[in-house]
Amino acid sequence: MALAPPEPARATGTVAATRVGAGTPPGHRATPRPGRTRPGRRRLLTRGSVPYLLIMPAVLGFAIFKAYPIAASFWISLTTGNGDARQFTGLANYRRLMDDPLFWTALRNTALILVVQVPLMLGLALLVALGLNSTKVWLRPLWRLGVFVPSLTGLVAAGVMFSVILNRDAGLLNWVLSFLGIDPVNWLGSPFWARVGVVLVITWHYTGYNAVMYLAGLQGIPKELYEAAMVDGAGPVRRFFSITLPQLRPILLLTVVLSTIGTLQLFDEPYVLTGGGPDNATLTVTMYLYNNGFKYFDFGYASALAYALALIVSVLGILQVRLMGERR
Amino acid sequence: MKSRGPLLTLLLAGAFGLCVGPFYWLAMAATQDDKDVFSWPPKLLPGGHLMENLQGLQDSIGLTRVLFNTVLVAGLQTVGAVVVSVLAGYAFAKFDFRGRNLFFVLLLSTLVIPDTVMLIPIFQMMMDLGMIDSYESVILPGLVTPFGIFLMRQALRSMPDELLDAARVDGAGELRVLWRIVIPVNRPIIAALALFVFLGGWNQFVWPLIALRSPEMYTLPVATATLQGLSTTNYAQVLLASAIAAIPVMALFLVLQRQFISGLLAGATKE
């Protein structure tokens, strides 16, 4: 990474303007002359307006579709009313949210799914990755391919598919379970099993994806570490906890944060599988937000829900990074 | 110790079955007569009603038009997002400019903000511009992907500066350097990014569900979900629609597996 001294002159839109910029350190040309600078040293590729032109589309898109909406939805969350007739009402939407039992139900459902689903999925993914990383296993590429395939499927396709597979009277899952002597489970019909069903579907969907990420991490661990540990007499369990897990920490952190964000925003699966029911047992925060915004067109309240969710996501994300990140 | 190989292989084969089994069932169910979808035991052999179900889908959701919409939206989104990501990634990786770090951090920080926060203002913006129910309304918000820009920056950083300078010495302009050196050298990772964006565009649901109003504009996921919501749902058709949504991406993945996995790993492991 080339460490740049502060750019000599403000880019004014023309290449020439920066080339002869005042304040250029002596002997240091803003436009490097290849062959004259010392070899091996990374040169600055400061070329006036070029980088600004390159990032222009990204900046424009960012401003219109990220920065503006983020700011605007905060403003909308402070207003009530419909369409152009909205007026500023301060924190009214947020106060309403605190007293809204459905919001708490949705939040509790989301939290419950999060607490069960993320550790379950990531634990399974780690086991699968360890298996795929073992040289003793035959046909490894085939298994790797198979476990990755579900993550390619869209949420709607997966949801539709599982709404039939989880059917009580004719579903594939109950049929398979019947061979184990298990009575038909009312997967999507009872509040408890509907949650289990949603967890199952998300776990089916993303475990392989995370496993492939872990596999990459495992393959990046230097073999010498294990050899040294074996010389020191460390058994497999000890090696796992002293080498594998610490070495995987960055990628574990990444997957934990990504899965947490994903689960907190859960929408598609319950929308297709259960419609939030039965009895609101699978109503998630994003689904409640969608209902308020695009069924009842209560944009102010929906925006407040969005901001509450963003707050929860950021707090959890920061906590996770603090707890699991590198200690310096 | 020696017995661990077969045991692990068996366990992984089990995991494989759990992951792939549902697709096999889906493919079979999509060829059944509607009344056989919910028969006990589940049908695990081809049913011979594939053509009839395809025709049914054509009549109920206008399958060909819906497929055209989905390919168009995902395709244009892919082209646009890849161009934006390569350009910005190149700037972030290989140029020093004022505000570089600040903008990069701002861009990445939007990753933690749930997309749902942006739904309503973007919806209102599209309403004001009269763009609701158009292809643009679905495509445009997907063109800036912080992930794509990040991936490109990571990949292009590892390109030696000497390579670029050599071309510049030879008198190549910046555009030429980009087109003749940067893009060809990084073709695999760019292909990986294109795959990711296409997959995202092909499968996207919430925003198209909000932005599209008329059935002839629907993309496949929206049409499928709408079809499923009807009380008179023909489940064989819904399942066939899901299979049609799943099959092209799997085929794409099988063909381009190496790029796919390497892209995933580049995003996950580099720093």
PDB file of C-alpha atoms in Angstrom, chain A residues 1-2 4 7 10 34 42-47 50-52 54-55 57-59 61-62 64-66 68-70 72-73 76 86 128 131-132 134 136-138 142-154 156-157 160-165 167 169-172 174-175 178 204 209 212-213 216-217 251 254 261 265 267-268 271-272 286 289-290 293-294 297 299 302-303 306-307 309-310 313, chain B residues 1 4-6 8-9 12-13 15-16 18-20 22-23 25-26 37-42 44 84 87-88 90-92 94-98 100 103 106-107 110-126 140-141 144 146 149 157 161 164-165 168-169 174 178 199 203 205-206 209-210 221 224-225 228 235 238-239 242 245-246 249-250 253-254 257 260-261 264-265 268-269:
ATOM      1  CA  MET A   1       0.000   0.000   0.000  1.00  0.00           C
ATOM      2  CA  ALA A   2       1.626   3.214  -1.133  1.00  0.00           C
ATOM      3  CA  ALA A   4       0.939   9.078  -0.024  1.00  0.00           C
ATOM      4  CA  GLU A   7      -1.747  15.663  -2.472  1.00  0.00           C
ATOM      5  CA  ARG A  10      -6.373  20.314  -5.211  1.00  0.00           C
ATOM      6  CA  PRO A  34       9.376   5.657 -14.749  1.00  0.00           C
ATOM      7  CA  ARG A  42       6.158   2.171  -5.015  1.00  0.00           C
ATOM      8  CA  ARG A  43       5.387   5.308  -6.898  1.00  0.00           C
ATOM      9  CA  LEU A  44       2.347   7.424  -6.552  1.00  0.00           C
ATOM     10  CA  LEU A  45      -0.027   7.254  -9.381  1.00  0.00           C
ATOM     11  CA  THR A  46      -1.387  10.689  -8.746  1.00  0.00           C
ATOM     12  CA  ARG A  47      -2.758  11.721 -12.032  1.00  0.00           C
ATOM     13  CA  VAL A  50      -8.347  10.469 -13.425  1.00  0.00           C
ATOM     14  CA  PRO A  51      -9.288   8.927 -10.071  1.00  0.00           C
ATOM     15  CA  TYR A  52     -12.127  11.392  -9.662  1.00  0.00           C
ATOM     16  CA  LEU A  54     -13.196   6.775 -12.093  1.00  0.00           C
ATOM     17  CA  ILE A  55     -15.154   7.065  -8.872  1.00  0.00           C
ATOM     18  CA  PRO A  57     -20.373   6.791 -11.089  1.00  0.00           C
ATOM     19  CA  ALA A  58     -19.915   5.219  -7.668  1.00  0.00           C
ATOM     20  CA  VAL A  59     -20.168   8.589  -5.917  1.00  0.00           C
ATOM     21  CA  GLY A  61     -24.954   6.187  -7.136  1.00  0.00           C
ATOM     22  CA  PHE A  62     -23.878   6.316  -3.523  1.00  0.00           C
ATOM     23  CA  ILE A  64     -28.650   8.966  -4.740  1.00  0.00           C
ATOM     24  CA  PHE A  65     -29.284   5.408  -3.586  1.00  0.00           C
ATOM     25  CA  LYS A  66     -27.457   5.208  -0.254  1.00  0.00           C
ATOM     26  CA  TYR A  68     -29.878  10.335   0.459  1.00  0.00           C
ATOM     27  CA  PRO A  69     -32.245   7.484   1.405  1.00  0.00           C
ATOM     28  CA  ILE A  70     -30.478   6.954   4.721  1.00  0.00           C
ATOM     29  CA  ALA A  72     -34.353  10.925   4.165  1.00  0.00           C
ATOM     30  CA  SER A  73     -35.739   7.951   6.009  1.00  0.00           C
ATOM     31  CA  ILE A  76     -39.541  10.624   7.401  1.00  0.00           C
ATOM     32  CA  ARG A  86     -47.140  14.736   6.494  1.00  0.00           C
ATOM     33  CA  VAL A 128     -18.663 -29.445   7.322  1.00  0.00           C
ATOM     34  CA  GLY A 131     -14.685 -32.567   7.039  1.00  0.00           C
ATOM     35  CA  LEU A 132     -14.103 -31.054   3.615  1.00  0.00           C
ATOM     36  CA  SER A 134      -9.646 -33.600   5.689  1.00  0.00           C
ATOM     37  CA  LYS A 136      -8.823 -38.670   4.262  1.00  0.00           C
ATOM     38  CA  VAL A 137     -12.182 -37.936   2.695  1.00  0.00           C
ATOM     39  CA  TRP A 138     -12.984 -39.287  -0.774  1.00  0.00           C
ATOM     40  CA  LEU A 142     -18.384 -33.369  -5.117  1.00  0.00           C
ATOM     41  CA  TRP A 143     -19.452 -32.815  -1.495  1.00  0.00           C
ATOM     42  CA  ARG A 144     -18.189 -29.239  -1.583  1.00  0.00           C
ATOM     43  CA  LEU A 145     -20.227 -28.574  -4.684  1.00  0.00           C
ATOM     44  CA  GLY A 146     -23.345 -30.152  -3.189  1.00  0.00           C
ATOM     45  CA  VAL A 147     -23.331 -28.247   0.082  1.00  0.00           C
ATOM     46  CA  PHE A 148     -22.754 -24.955  -1.736  1.00  0.00           C
ATOM     47  CA  VAL A 149     -25.646 -25.366  -4.166  1.00  0.00           C
ATOM     48  CA  PRO A 150     -28.500 -24.324  -1.816  1.00  0.00           C
ATOM     49  CA  SER A 151     -26.989 -20.862  -1.377  1.00  0.00           C
ATOM     50  CA  LEU A 152     -27.454 -20.223  -5.084  1.00  0.00           C
ATOM     51  CA  THR A 153     -31.194 -20.589  -4.835  1.00  0.00           C
ATOM     52  CA  GLY A 154     -33.303 -17.503  -4.431  1.00  0.00           C
ATOM     53  CA  VAL A 156     -38.514 -17.214  -2.976  1.00  0.00           C
ATOM     54  CA  ALA A 157     -37.727 -20.439  -4.800  1.00  0.00           C
ATOM     55  CA  VAL A 160     -41.948 -22.093  -2.157  1.00  0.00           C
ATOM     56  CA  MET A 161     -40.120 -25.393  -2.295  1.00  0.00           C
ATOM     57  CA  PHE A 162     -40.088 -25.792   1.474  1.00  0.00           C
ATOM     58  CA  SER A 163     -43.678 -24.709   1.905  1.00  0.00           C
ATOM     59  CA  VAL A 164     -44.531 -28.026   0.228  1.00  0.00           C
ATOM     60  CA  ILE A 165     -41.669 -30.069   1.707  1.00  0.00           C
ATOM     61  CA  ASN A 167     -46.443 -29.813   4.493  1.00  0.00           C
ATOM     62  CA  ASP A 169     -49.830 -34.425   5.359  1.00  0.00           C
ATOM     63  CA  ALA A 170     -47.812 -34.852   2.197  1.00  0.00           C
ATOM     64  CA  GLY A 171     -44.456 -33.226   2.729  1.00  0.00           C
ATOM     65  CA  LEU A 172     -41.147 -34.842   1.931  1.00  0.00           C
ATOM     66  CA  ASN A 174     -42.535 -35.863   7.301  1.00  0.00           C
ATOM     67  CA  TRP A 175     -42.296 -38.754   4.867  1.00  0.00           C
ATOM     68  CA  SER A 178     -41.869 -41.501   9.173  1.00  0.00           C
ATOM     69  CA  TRP A 204     -30.382 -25.348   4.795  1.00  0.00           C
ATOM     70  CA  TYR A 209     -21.911 -20.995   1.870  1.00  0.00           C
ATOM     71  CA  VAL A 212     -16.916 -22.859   1.930  1.00  0.00           C
ATOM     72  CA  MET A 213     -15.770 -19.612   3.546  1.00  0.00           C
ATOM     73  CA  ALA A 216     -10.855 -21.165   2.622  1.00  0.00           C
ATOM     74  CA  GLY A 217      -9.773 -20.025   6.056  1.00  0.00           C
ATOM     75  CA  ILE A 251     -13.335 -15.170   9.012  1.00  0.00           C
ATOM     76  CA  LEU A 254     -16.990 -11.915   9.223  1.00  0.00           C
ATOM     77  CA  ILE A 261     -27.237  -8.735   9.751  1.00  0.00           C
ATOM     78  CA  GLN A 265     -33.353  -8.442   8.195  1.00  0.00           C
ATOM     79  CA  PHE A 267     -38.123 -11.216   5.342  1.00  0.00           C
ATOM     80  CA  ASP A 268     -38.384 -13.473   2.319  1.00  0.00           C
ATOM     81  CA  TYR A 271     -43.160 -14.020   3.763  1.00  0.00           C
ATOM     82  CA  VAL A 272     -43.332 -17.032   1.473  1.00  0.00           C
ATOM     83  CA  THR A 286     -38.613  -6.425   8.450  1.00  0.00           C
ATOM     84  CA  LEU A 289     -41.881  -2.836   8.504  1.00  0.00           C
ATOM     85  CA  TYR A 290     -43.025  -3.989   5.072  1.00  0.00           C
ATOM     86  CA  GLY A 293     -44.892   0.797   4.794  1.00  0.00           C
ATOM     87  CA  PHE A 294     -46.343  -0.951   1.796  1.00  0.00           C
ATOM     88  CA  PHE A 297     -48.622   3.139   3.631  1.00  0.00           C
ATOM     89  CA  PHE A 299     -44.204   5.609   5.884  1.00  0.00           C
ATOM     90  CA  ALA A 302     -42.192   2.144   8.884  1.00  0.00           C
ATOM     91  CA  SER A 303     -39.147   4.427   8.759  1.00  0.00           C
ATOM     92  CA  ALA A 306     -36.228   0.752   9.908  1.00  0.00           C
ATOM     93  CA  TYR A 307     -34.128   3.023  12.072  1.00  0.00           C
ATOM     94  CA  LEU A 309     -33.616  -2.070  13.242  1.00  0.00           C
ATOM     95  CA  ALA A 310     -30.533  -0.258  11.920  1.00  0.00           C
ATOM     96  CA  VAL A 313     -27.897  -4.103  13.809  1.00  0.00           C
TER      97      VAL A 313
ATOM     98  CA  MET B   1      -7.275 -43.297  12.786  1.00  0.00           C
ATOM     99  CA  ARG B   4     -11.928 -41.873   9.947  1.00  0.00           C
ATOM    100  CA  GLY B   5     -11.842 -41.502   6.173  1.00  0.00           C
ATOM    101  CA  PRO B   6     -14.893 -43.650   5.355  1.00  0.00           C
ATOM    102  CA  LEU B   8     -16.211 -38.675   7.383  1.00  0.00           C
ATOM    103  CA  THR B   9     -16.992 -39.437   3.758  1.00  0.00           C
ATOM    104  CA  LEU B  12     -20.377 -35.549   4.140  1.00  0.00           C
ATOM    105  CA  ALA B  13     -22.399 -37.649   1.738  1.00  0.00           C
ATOM    106  CA  ALA B  15     -24.849 -33.507   4.229  1.00  0.00           C
ATOM    107  CA  PHE B  16     -24.745 -33.609   0.429  1.00  0.00           C
ATOM    108  CA  LEU B  18     -29.708 -33.045   2.740  1.00  0.00           C
ATOM    109  CA  CYS B  19     -28.569 -30.159   0.553  1.00  0.00           C
ATOM    110  CA  VAL B  20     -29.284 -31.638  -2.873  1.00  0.00           C
ATOM    111  CA  PRO B  22     -34.821 -31.172  -1.977  1.00  0.00           C
ATOM    112  CA  PHE B  23     -33.792 -30.139  -5.502  1.00  0.00           C
ATOM    113  CA  TRP B  25     -37.744 -33.724  -5.227  1.00  0.00           C
ATOM    114  CA  LEU B  26     -38.460 -30.269  -6.701  1.00  0.00           C
ATOM    115  CA  VAL B  37     -48.137 -32.799  -5.631  1.00  0.00           C
ATOM    116  CA  PHE B  38     -49.752 -33.398  -2.272  1.00  0.00           C
ATOM    117  CA  SER B  39     -50.153 -37.146  -2.546  1.00  0.00           C
ATOM    118  CA  TRP B  40     -48.735 -39.527   0.034  1.00  0.00           C
ATOM    119  CA  PRO B  41     -46.076 -40.837  -0.278  1.00  0.00           C
ATOM    120  CA  PRO B  42     -44.370 -37.977  -2.170  1.00  0.00           C
ATOM    121  CA  LEU B  44     -40.067 -39.281  -6.471  1.00  0.00           C
ATOM    122  CA  VAL B  84     -19.102   0.922 -11.578  1.00  0.00           C
ATOM    123  CA  LEU B  87     -13.803   1.808 -12.165  1.00  0.00           C
ATOM    124  CA  ALA B  88     -14.146   2.703  -8.499  1.00  0.00           C
ATOM    125  CA  TYR B  90      -9.320   0.667  -9.662  1.00  0.00           C
ATOM    126  CA  ALA B  91      -9.325   4.229  -8.347  1.00  0.00           C
ATOM    127  CA  PHE B  92      -9.298   3.051  -4.728  1.00  0.00           C
ATOM    128  CA  LYS B  94      -4.146   2.366  -7.572  1.00  0.00           C
ATOM    129  CA  PHE B  95      -4.579   6.119  -7.158  1.00  0.00           C
ATOM    130  CA  ASP B  96      -4.008   8.530  -4.354  1.00  0.00           C
ATOM    131  CA  PHE B  97      -6.547  11.258  -4.188  1.00  0.00           C
ATOM    132  CA  ARG B  98      -8.099  13.574  -1.712  1.00  0.00           C
ATOM    133  CA  ARG B 100     -10.120   8.512  -0.858  1.00  0.00           C
ATOM    134  CA  PHE B 103     -15.281   7.919   0.849  1.00  0.00           C
ATOM    135  CA  LEU B 106     -18.448   5.776   4.058  1.00  0.00           C
ATOM    136  CA  LEU B 107     -19.170   3.359   1.268  1.00  0.00           C
ATOM    137  CA  THR B 110     -23.482   1.327   4.352  1.00  0.00           C
ATOM    138  CA  LEU B 111     -22.995  -2.436   4.480  1.00  0.00           C
ATOM    139  CA  VAL B 112     -24.186  -2.510   8.088  1.00  0.00           C
ATOM    140  CA  ILE B 113     -27.271  -0.424   7.363  1.00  0.00           C
ATOM    141  CA  PRO B 114     -30.172  -2.717   6.536  1.00  0.00           C
ATOM    142  CA  ASP B 115     -31.453  -2.262   3.000  1.00  0.00           C
ATOM    143  CA  THR B 116     -34.916  -1.856   4.416  1.00  0.00           C
ATOM    144  CA  VAL B 117     -33.920   1.576   5.733  1.00  0.00           C
ATOM    145  CA  MET B 118     -33.583   2.755   2.165  1.00  0.00           C
ATOM    146  CA  LEU B 119     -36.753   1.200   0.757  1.00  0.00           C
ATOM    147  CA  ILE B 120     -39.182   4.000   1.504  1.00  0.00           C
ATOM    148  CA  PRO B 121     -37.152   7.015   0.310  1.00  0.00           C
ATOM    149  CA  ILE B 122     -36.164   5.171  -2.849  1.00  0.00           C
ATOM    150  CA  PHE B 123     -39.800   4.227  -3.400  1.00  0.00           C
ATOM    151  CA  GLN B 124     -40.859   7.870  -2.976  1.00  0.00           C
ATOM    152  CA  MET B 125     -38.065   9.028  -5.262  1.00  0.00           C
ATOM    153  CA  MET B 126     -39.175   6.590  -7.945  1.00  0.00           C
ATOM    154  CA  LEU B 140     -30.797   1.517 -10.847  1.00  0.00           C
ATOM    155  CA  PRO B 141     -30.612   1.011  -7.057  1.00  0.00           C
ATOM    156  CA  VAL B 144     -23.700   0.599  -6.601  1.00  0.00           C
ATOM    157  CA  PRO B 146     -20.192  -1.646  -1.737  1.00  0.00           C
ATOM    158  CA  ILE B 149     -16.220  -2.087  -5.064  1.00  0.00           C
ATOM    159  CA  ARG B 157      -4.317  -3.834  -5.271  1.00  0.00           C
ATOM    160  CA  ASP B 161       2.359  -0.959 -10.348  1.00  0.00           C
ATOM    161  CA  LEU B 164       0.659  -0.178 -15.327  1.00  0.00           C
ATOM    162  CA  ASP B 165       3.660   2.139 -15.521  1.00  0.00           C
ATOM    163  CA  ARG B 168       2.091   4.408 -19.506  1.00  0.00           C
ATOM    164  CA  VAL B 169       5.706   4.724 -20.575  1.00  0.00           C
ATOM    165  CA  GLU B 174      -5.408   5.970 -18.752  1.00  0.00           C
ATOM    166  CA  LEU B 178      -7.622   0.198 -17.961  1.00  0.00           C
ATOM    167  CA  LEU B 199     -27.161 -14.104  -8.961  1.00  0.00           C
ATOM    168  CA  ASN B 203     -33.001 -13.706  -7.099  1.00  0.00           C
ATOM    169  CA  PHE B 205     -37.315 -10.029  -4.324  1.00  0.00           C
ATOM    170  CA  VAL B 206     -38.294  -7.312  -1.851  1.00  0.00           C
ATOM    171  CA  LEU B 209     -42.063  -6.650  -5.224  1.00  0.00           C
ATOM    172  CA  ILE B 210     -42.475  -3.022  -4.177  1.00  0.00           C
ATOM    173  CA  PRO B 221     -39.449 -14.332  -7.948  1.00  0.00           C
ATOM    174  CA  THR B 224     -43.808 -16.888  -8.272  1.00  0.00           C
ATOM    175  CA  ALA B 225     -44.647 -15.363  -4.909  1.00  0.00           C
ATOM    176  CA  GLN B 228     -48.356 -18.798  -4.564  1.00  0.00           C
ATOM    177  CA  TYR B 235     -48.812 -26.010  -6.824  1.00  0.00           C
ATOM    178  CA  VAL B 238     -45.548 -22.830  -8.544  1.00  0.00           C
ATOM    179  CA  LEU B 239     -42.962 -25.547  -8.018  1.00  0.00           C
ATOM    180  CA  SER B 242     -39.246 -22.286  -8.540  1.00  0.00           C
ATOM    181  CA  ALA B 245     -35.661 -19.941 -11.036  1.00  0.00           C
ATOM    182  CA  ALA B 246     -33.141 -22.353  -9.542  1.00  0.00           C
ATOM    183  CA  VAL B 249     -28.068 -20.269 -11.674  1.00  0.00           C
ATOM    184  CA  MET B 250     -27.038 -23.805 -10.868  1.00  0.00           C
ATOM    185  CA  PHE B 253     -22.402 -22.242 -11.220  1.00  0.00           C
ATOM    186  CA  LEU B 254     -21.482 -25.672 -12.522  1.00  0.00           C
ATOM    187  CA  GLN B 257     -17.434 -23.052 -10.442  1.00  0.00           C
ATOM    188  CA  PHE B 260     -17.210 -18.477  -8.288  1.00  0.00           C
ATOM    189  CA  ILE B 261     -15.338 -20.063  -5.427  1.00  0.00           C
ATOM    190  CA  LEU B 264     -15.892 -15.855  -2.746  1.00  0.00           C
ATOM    191  CA  LEU B 265     -12.511 -16.610  -1.230  1.00  0.00           C
ATOM    192  CA  ALA B 268     -13.381 -13.463   2.413  1.00  0.00           C
ATOM    193  CA  THR B 269      -9.699 -13.909   3.024  1.00  0.00           C
TER     194      THR B 269
END
